[in-house]
PDB file of C-alpha atoms in Angstrom:
ATOM      1  CA  UNK A  49       0.000   0.000   0.000  1.00  0.00           C
ATOM      2  CA  UNK A  50       1.553   3.290  -1.098  1.00  0.00           C
ATOM      3  CA  UNK A  51       0.433   6.265   0.947  1.00  0.00           C
ATOM      4  CA  UNK A  52       2.055   9.524   2.002  1.00  0.00           C
ATOM      5  CA  UNK A  53      -0.006  11.354   4.610  1.00  0.00           C
ATOM      6  CA  UNK A  54      -0.108  15.113   5.012  1.00  0.00           C
ATOM      7  CA  UNK A  55      -1.596  14.870   8.515  1.00  0.00           C
ATOM      8  CA  UNK A  56      -0.790  12.264  11.165  1.00  0.00           C
ATOM      9  CA  UNK A  57      -2.831  11.948  14.353  1.00  0.00           C
ATOM     10  CA  UNK A  58      -1.399  10.029  17.288  1.00  0.00           C
ATOM     11  CA  UNK A  59      -2.719   8.509  20.449  1.00  0.00           C
ATOM     12  CA  UNK A  60      -0.468   9.458  23.361  1.00  0.00           C
ATOM     13  CA  UNK A  61       0.078   6.795  26.046  1.00  0.00           C
ATOM     14  CA  UNK A  62       1.819   3.770  24.580  1.00  0.00           C
ATOM     15  CA  UNK A  63       2.155   5.491  21.214  1.00  0.00           C
ATOM     16  CA  UNK A  64       4.284   8.554  21.947  1.00  0.00           C
ATOM     17  CA  UNK A  65       5.036   7.902  25.627  1.00  0.00           C
ATOM     18  CA  UNK A  66       5.984   4.924  27.767  1.00  0.00           C
ATOM     19  CA  UNK A  67       2.766   3.462  29.229  1.00  0.00           C
ATOM     20  CA  UNK A  68       2.722   3.643  33.023  1.00  0.00           C
ATOM     21  CA  UNK A  69      -0.974   4.066  33.813  1.00  0.00           C
ATOM     22  CA  UNK A  70      -2.392   1.418  36.145  1.00  0.00           C
ATOM     23  CA  UNK A  71      -5.891   1.027  34.725  1.00  0.00           C
ATOM     24  CA  UNK A  72      -6.918  -1.416  37.445  1.00  0.00           C
ATOM     25  CA  UNK A  73      -5.986   1.083  40.146  1.00  0.00           C
ATOM     26  CA  UNK A  74      -7.768   3.893  38.316  1.00  0.00           C
ATOM     27  CA  UNK A  75     -10.879   1.763  37.990  1.00  0.00           C
ATOM     28  CA  UNK A  76     -10.924   0.710  41.642  1.00  0.00           C
ATOM     29  CA  UNK A  77     -10.497   4.231  42.952  1.00  0.00           C
ATOM     30  CA  UNK A  78     -12.864   5.927  40.523  1.00  0.00           C
ATOM     31  CA  UNK A  79     -15.604   3.322  40.806  1.00  0.00           C
ATOM     32  CA  UNK A  80     -15.437   3.520  44.607  1.00  0.00           C
ATOM     33  CA  UNK A  81     -16.322   7.196  44.282  1.00  0.00           C
ATOM     34  CA  UNK A  82     -18.913   6.728  41.537  1.00  0.00           C
ATOM     35  CA  UNK A  83     -20.712   4.013  43.510  1.00  0.00           C
ATOM     36  CA  UNK A  84     -21.753   6.697  46.010  1.00  0.00           C
ATOM     37  CA  UNK A  85     -24.083   8.078  43.330  1.00  0.00           C
ATOM     38  CA  UNK A  86     -24.927   5.038  41.218  1.00  0.00           C
ATOM     39  CA  UNK A  87     -28.480   3.728  41.754  1.00  0.00           C
ATOM     40  CA  UNK A  88     -27.211   0.214  40.967  1.00  0.00           C
ATOM     41  CA  UNK A  89     -23.867  -1.598  41.284  1.00  0.00           C
ATOM     42  CA  UNK A  90     -21.268  -0.120  38.936  1.00  0.00           C
ATOM     43  CA  UNK A  91     -20.413  -2.199  35.889  1.00  0.00           C
ATOM     44  CA  UNK A  92     -17.218  -4.193  35.734  1.00  0.00           C
ATOM     45  CA  UNK A  93     -17.433  -4.494  31.945  1.00  0.00           C
ATOM     46  CA  UNK A  94     -17.334  -0.920  30.675  1.00  0.00           C
ATOM     47  CA  UNK A  95     -14.248   1.332  30.613  1.00  0.00           C
ATOM     48  CA  UNK A  96     -14.248   4.073  33.246  1.00  0.00           C
ATOM     49  CA  UNK A  97     -15.379   6.903  30.944  1.00  0.00           C
ATOM     50  CA  UNK A  98     -18.215   4.846  29.490  1.00  0.00           C
ATOM     51  CA  UNK A  99     -19.370   3.659  32.917  1.00  0.00           C
ATOM     52  CA  UNK A 100     -19.289   7.236  34.202  1.00  0.00           C
ATOM     53  CA  UNK A 101     -21.453   8.338  31.281  1.00  0.00           C
ATOM     54  CA  UNK A 102     -23.872   5.452  31.868  1.00  0.00           C
ATOM     55  CA  UNK A 103     -24.359   6.249  35.532  1.00  0.00           C
ATOM     56  CA  UNK A 104     -24.646  10.005  34.973  1.00  0.00           C
ATOM     57  CA  UNK A 105     -27.406   9.414  32.419  1.00  0.00           C
ATOM     58  CA  UNK A 106     -29.468   7.818  35.208  1.00  0.00           C
ATOM     59  CA  UNK A 107     -29.089  10.742  37.598  1.00  0.00           C
ATOM     60  CA  UNK A 108     -30.703  14.120  37.999  1.00  0.00           C
ATOM     61  CA  UNK A 109     -28.566  16.883  36.423  1.00  0.00           C
ATOM     62  CA  UNK A 110     -27.183  18.232  39.699  1.00  0.00           C
ATOM     63  CA  UNK A 111     -26.267  14.757  40.955  1.00  0.00           C
ATOM     64  CA  UNK A 112     -24.763  13.843  37.593  1.00  0.00           C
ATOM     65  CA  UNK A 113     -22.554  16.932  37.655  1.00  0.00           C
ATOM     66  CA  UNK A 114     -21.386  16.158  41.191  1.00  0.00           C
ATOM     67  CA  UNK A 115     -20.732  12.500  40.380  1.00  0.00           C
ATOM     68  CA  UNK A 116     -18.789  13.402  37.261  1.00  0.00           C
ATOM     69  CA  UNK A 117     -16.641  16.000  39.026  1.00  0.00           C
ATOM     70  CA  UNK A 118     -15.766  13.746  41.965  1.00  0.00           C
ATOM     71  CA  UNK A 119     -15.017  10.718  39.792  1.00  0.00           C
ATOM     72  CA  UNK A 120     -12.891  12.652  37.310  1.00  0.00           C
ATOM     73  CA  UNK A 121     -10.926  14.232  40.146  1.00  0.00           C
ATOM     74  CA  UNK A 122      -9.781  10.758  41.163  1.00  0.00           C
ATOM     75  CA  UNK A 123      -9.092   9.766  37.558  1.00  0.00           C
ATOM     76  CA  UNK A 124      -6.907  12.832  37.007  1.00  0.00           C
ATOM     77  CA  UNK A 125      -4.962  12.138  40.207  1.00  0.00           C
ATOM     78  CA  UNK A 126      -4.115   8.626  39.025  1.00  0.00           C
ATOM     79  CA  UNK A 127      -3.277   9.803  35.498  1.00  0.00           C
ATOM     80  CA  UNK A 128      -0.948  12.595  36.610  1.00  0.00           C
ATOM     81  CA  UNK A 129       0.831  10.351  39.092  1.00  0.00           C
ATOM     82  CA  UNK A 130       1.417   7.807  36.317  1.00  0.00           C
ATOM     83  CA  UNK A 131       2.597  10.570  33.978  1.00  0.00           C
ATOM     84  CA  UNK A 132       5.324  11.556  36.449  1.00  0.00           C
ATOM     85  CA  UNK A 133       6.825   8.102  35.931  1.00  0.00           C
ATOM     86  CA  UNK A 134       6.566   8.187  32.130  1.00  0.00           C
ATOM     87  CA  UNK A 135       8.666   9.718  29.346  1.00  0.00           C
ATOM     88  CA  UNK A 136       8.509  10.201  25.611  1.00  0.00           C
ATOM     89  CA  UNK A 137       9.810   7.348  23.488  1.00  0.00           C
ATOM     90  CA  UNK A 138      13.268   8.095  22.115  1.00  0.00           C
ATOM     91  CA  UNK A 139      12.060   8.309  18.505  1.00  0.00           C
ATOM     92  CA  UNK A 140       9.545  11.112  19.178  1.00  0.00           C
ATOM     93  CA  UNK A 141      11.738  14.209  18.934  1.00  0.00           C
ATOM     94  CA  UNK A 142      13.666  13.004  15.846  1.00  0.00           C
ATOM     95  CA  UNK A 143      10.295  12.198  14.286  1.00  0.00           C
ATOM     96  CA  UNK A 144       9.031  15.701  15.030  1.00  0.00           C
ATOM     97  CA  UNK A 145      12.146  17.193  13.465  1.00  0.00           C
ATOM     98  CA  UNK A 146      11.315  15.180  10.341  1.00  0.00           C
ATOM     99  CA  UNK A 147       7.775  16.569  10.434  1.00  0.00           C
ATOM    100  CA  UNK A 148       9.165  20.101  10.293  1.00  0.00           C
ATOM    101  CA  UNK A 149      11.500  19.223   7.421  1.00  0.00           C
ATOM    102  CA  UNK A 150       8.769  17.584   5.354  1.00  0.00           C
ATOM    103  CA  UNK A 151       5.947  19.963   6.211  1.00  0.00           C
ATOM    104  CA  UNK A 152       3.808  17.303   7.879  1.00  0.00           C
ATOM    105  CA  UNK A 153       1.168  18.280  10.416  1.00  0.00           C
ATOM    106  CA  UNK A 154       0.705  16.252  13.578  1.00  0.00           C
ATOM    107  CA  UNK A 155      -2.067  16.068  16.150  1.00  0.00           C
ATOM    108  CA  UNK A 156      -2.866  14.098  19.289  1.00  0.00           C
ATOM    109  CA  UNK A 157      -6.154  12.536  20.394  1.00  0.00           C
ATOM    110  CA  UNK A 158      -6.218  10.960  23.836  1.00  0.00           C
ATOM    111  CA  UNK A 159      -8.727   9.830  26.424  1.00  0.00           C
ATOM    112  CA  UNK A 160      -6.223  11.062  29.003  1.00  0.00           C
ATOM    113  CA  UNK A 161      -6.342  14.473  30.689  1.00  0.00           C
ATOM    114  CA  UNK A 162      -4.266  17.398  29.382  1.00  0.00           C
ATOM    115  CA  UNK A 163      -2.436  17.716  32.704  1.00  0.00           C
ATOM    116  CA  UNK A 164      -0.984  14.226  32.310  1.00  0.00           C
ATOM    117  CA  UNK A 165       0.074  14.803  28.697  1.00  0.00           C
ATOM    118  CA  UNK A 166       1.823  18.065  29.593  1.00  0.00           C
ATOM    119  CA  UNK A 167       3.528  16.435  32.567  1.00  0.00           C
ATOM    120  CA  UNK A 168       5.254  14.058  30.151  1.00  0.00           C
ATOM    121  CA  UNK A 169       5.543  16.515  27.237  1.00  0.00           C
ATOM    122  CA  UNK A 170       5.594  20.125  28.510  1.00  0.00           C
ATOM    123  CA  UNK A 171       6.249  21.617  25.057  1.00  0.00           C
ATOM    124  CA  UNK A 172       3.619  19.555  23.247  1.00  0.00           C
ATOM    125  CA  UNK A 173       1.855  22.642  21.881  1.00  0.00           C
ATOM    126  CA  UNK A 174       5.039  23.740  20.105  1.00  0.00           C
ATOM    127  CA  UNK A 175       5.129  20.544  18.052  1.00  0.00           C
ATOM    128  CA  UNK A 176       1.525  19.513  17.413  1.00  0.00           C
ATOM    129  CA  UNK A 177      -1.249  21.439  15.709  1.00  0.00           C
ATOM    130  CA  UNK A 178      -3.759  20.176  18.258  1.00  0.00           C
ATOM    131  CA  UNK A 179      -4.082  18.206  21.470  1.00  0.00           C
ATOM    132  CA  UNK A 180      -7.634  16.898  21.801  1.00  0.00           C
ATOM    133  CA  UNK A 181      -8.252  15.266  25.176  1.00  0.00           C
ATOM    134  CA  UNK A 182     -11.430  13.888  26.702  1.00  0.00           C
ATOM    135  CA  UNK A 183     -12.153  17.362  28.047  1.00  0.00           C
ATOM    136  CA  UNK A 184     -12.535  18.717  24.514  1.00  0.00           C
ATOM    137  CA  UNK A 185     -15.296  16.425  23.240  1.00  0.00           C
ATOM    138  CA  UNK A 186     -18.605  14.994  24.356  1.00  0.00           C
ATOM    139  CA  UNK A 187     -17.788  11.507  23.050  1.00  0.00           C
ATOM    140  CA  UNK A 188     -14.271  10.087  23.240  1.00  0.00           C
ATOM    141  CA  UNK A 189     -12.703   7.555  20.890  1.00  0.00           C
ATOM    142  CA  UNK A 190     -13.615   5.077  19.575  1.00  0.00           C
ATOM    143  CA  UNK A 191     -16.456   7.466  18.734  1.00  0.00           C
ATOM    144  CA  UNK A 192     -15.379   9.343  15.581  1.00  0.00           C
ATOM    145  CA  UNK A 193     -16.202  12.736  17.139  1.00  0.00           C
ATOM    146  CA  UNK A 194     -12.853  12.652  18.936  1.00  0.00           C
ATOM    147  CA  UNK A 195     -10.763  12.215  15.795  1.00  0.00           C
ATOM    148  CA  UNK A 196     -12.992  14.401  13.640  1.00  0.00           C
ATOM    149  CA  UNK A 197     -12.507  17.268  16.117  1.00  0.00           C
ATOM    150  CA  UNK A 198      -8.737  16.953  15.728  1.00  0.00           C
ATOM    151  CA  UNK A 199      -8.991  16.796  11.953  1.00  0.00           C
ATOM    152  CA  UNK A 200     -11.132  19.920  11.926  1.00  0.00           C
ATOM    153  CA  UNK A 201      -8.592  21.794  14.038  1.00  0.00           C
ATOM    154  CA  UNK A 202      -5.785  20.626  11.743  1.00  0.00           C
ATOM    155  CA  UNK A 203      -7.639  21.372   8.515  1.00  0.00           C
ATOM    156  CA  UNK A 204      -7.164  17.749   7.533  1.00  0.00           C
ATOM    157  CA  UNK A 205      -9.062  15.636   5.025  1.00  0.00           C
ATOM    158  CA  UNK A 206      -9.705  11.990   5.819  1.00  0.00           C
ATOM    159  CA  UNK A 207      -8.045  10.707   2.673  1.00  0.00           C
ATOM    160  CA  UNK A 208      -4.753  12.379   3.578  1.00  0.00           C
ATOM    161  CA  UNK A 209      -4.823  11.563   7.294  1.00  0.00           C
ATOM    162  CA  UNK A 210      -3.259   8.651   9.188  1.00  0.00           C
ATOM    163  CA  UNK A 211      -4.477   7.683  12.652  1.00  0.00           C
ATOM    164  CA  UNK A 212      -1.791   5.953  14.744  1.00  0.00           C
ATOM    165  CA  UNK A 213      -2.309   4.202  18.069  1.00  0.00           C
ATOM    166  CA  UNK A 214      -1.402   1.286  20.295  1.00  0.00           C
ATOM    167  CA  UNK A 215      -4.958   0.182  21.104  1.00  0.00           C
ATOM    168  CA  UNK A 216      -7.660  -1.401  18.943  1.00  0.00           C
ATOM    169  CA  UNK A 217      -9.912   1.605  19.604  1.00  0.00           C
ATOM    170  CA  UNK A 218      -7.359   3.800  17.781  1.00  0.00           C
ATOM    171  CA  UNK A 219      -7.772   1.693  14.669  1.00  0.00           C
ATOM    172  CA  UNK A 220     -11.540   1.637  15.111  1.00  0.00           C
ATOM    173  CA  UNK A 221     -11.817   5.417  15.457  1.00  0.00           C
ATOM    174  CA  UNK A 222      -9.700   5.898  12.335  1.00  0.00           C
ATOM    175  CA  UNK A 223     -11.902   3.594  10.320  1.00  0.00           C
ATOM    176  CA  UNK A 224     -15.043   5.315  11.592  1.00  0.00           C
ATOM    177  CA  UNK A 225     -13.640   8.724  10.640  1.00  0.00           C
ATOM    178  CA  UNK A 226     -12.542   7.462   7.221  1.00  0.00           C
ATOM    179  CA  UNK A 227      -8.784   7.871   7.697  1.00  0.00           C
ATOM    180  CA  UNK A 228      -5.921   5.508   7.028  1.00  0.00           C
ATOM    181  CA  UNK A 229      -4.987   3.573  10.161  1.00  0.00           C
ATOM    182  CA  UNK A 230      -1.874   2.209  11.836  1.00  0.00           C
ATOM    183  CA  UNK A 231      -1.484   0.044  14.905  1.00  0.00           C
ATOM    184  CA  UNK A 232       1.729   0.047  16.923  1.00  0.00           C
ATOM    185  CA  UNK A 233       2.730  -2.581  19.477  1.00  0.00           C
ATOM    186  CA  UNK A 234       4.655  -0.183  21.729  1.00  0.00           C
ATOM    187  CA  UNK A 235       1.794  -0.089  24.231  1.00  0.00           C
ATOM    188  CA  UNK A 236       0.134  -2.824  26.230  1.00  0.00           C
ATOM    189  CA  UNK A 237      -2.353  -4.243  23.709  1.00  0.00           C
ATOM    190  CA  UNK A 238      -1.263  -7.620  22.275  1.00  0.00           C
ATOM    191  CA  UNK A 239      -0.367  -7.622  18.590  1.00  0.00           C
ATOM    192  CA  UNK A 240      -3.203 -10.021  17.870  1.00  0.00           C
ATOM    193  CA  UNK A 241      -5.821  -7.558  19.105  1.00  0.00           C
ATOM    194  CA  UNK A 242      -4.463  -4.900  16.777  1.00  0.00           C
ATOM    195  CA  UNK A 243      -4.298  -7.326  13.852  1.00  0.00           C
ATOM    196  CA  UNK A 244      -7.938  -8.268  14.456  1.00  0.00           C
ATOM    197  CA  UNK A 245      -8.986  -4.703  13.553  1.00  0.00           C
ATOM    198  CA  UNK A 246      -7.124  -4.918  10.191  1.00  0.00           C
ATOM    199  CA  UNK A 247      -5.182  -1.644  10.314  1.00  0.00           C
ATOM    200  CA  UNK A 248      -3.614  -0.442   7.076  1.00  0.00           C
ATOM    201  CA  UNK A 249      -0.209  -0.619   8.773  1.00  0.00           C
ATOM    202  CA  UNK A 250       1.167  -2.482  11.770  1.00  0.00           C
ATOM    203  CA  UNK A 251       4.549  -1.623  13.266  1.00  0.00           C
ATOM    204  CA  UNK A 252       6.544  -2.039  16.436  1.00  0.00           C
ATOM    205  CA  UNK A 253       6.331   1.665  17.218  1.00  0.00           C
ATOM    206  CA  UNK A 254       5.608   4.969  15.512  1.00  0.00           C
ATOM    207  CA  UNK A 255       9.284   5.463  14.652  1.00  0.00           C
ATOM    208  CA  UNK A 256       9.344   2.166  12.774  1.00  0.00           C
ATOM    209  CA  UNK A 257       6.086   3.180  11.131  1.00  0.00           C
ATOM    210  CA  UNK A 258       7.668   6.379   9.787  1.00  0.00           C
ATOM    211  CA  UNK A 259      10.398   4.255   8.199  1.00  0.00           C
ATOM    212  CA  UNK A 260       7.755   1.957   6.675  1.00  0.00           C
ATOM    213  CA  UNK A 261       6.119   5.024   5.121  1.00  0.00           C
ATOM    214  CA  UNK A 262       9.471   6.232   3.748  1.00  0.00           C
ATOM    215  CA  UNK A 263       9.391   9.367   5.889  1.00  0.00           C
ATOM    216  CA  UNK A 264      12.475   8.677   8.029  1.00  0.00           C
TER     217      UNK A 264
END
């Protein structure tokens, strides 16, 4: 497949930075808070953001706002603490230098909070056209709204955009938004789960992916 993107959108944790977030810990702590508002036992099947949305939809507006604020406060605490132990992958800054040389535009879409991203990458806004976190959209990936918001901010067209991530939902959101897709195994998702979503590209990390595309 021959393709040269003009815009590349990345997930953050596990794609551009070393994954350190303990999802089990985040779930335990956040669900303990959310259960104070939930009219029924909290689900063990849904991700935290989806379970929070489910419970809030059952509550009166004032209670929903309070439940959301308290739960997200705990989530942010766990995310920022994990971010303090993370770092950018070594290929990221050379890759960004290549972006400048070739006139490529990059963006980030993440379900994480902006505080955590900027803890790992304080100068992120100097290198990426947009950083779209969960705070910037009503519906996070894999809903296409998340990626489409980034593309709008970048002035990107789907046919010239590549979505890159380490989780199956990154491939799914790219397909739903109509972009090219790439899975990378630098995060915690097994290769087989990424392969099952049939991304256009599959690489060990985003640096290797740039080489596959002939960009580095």
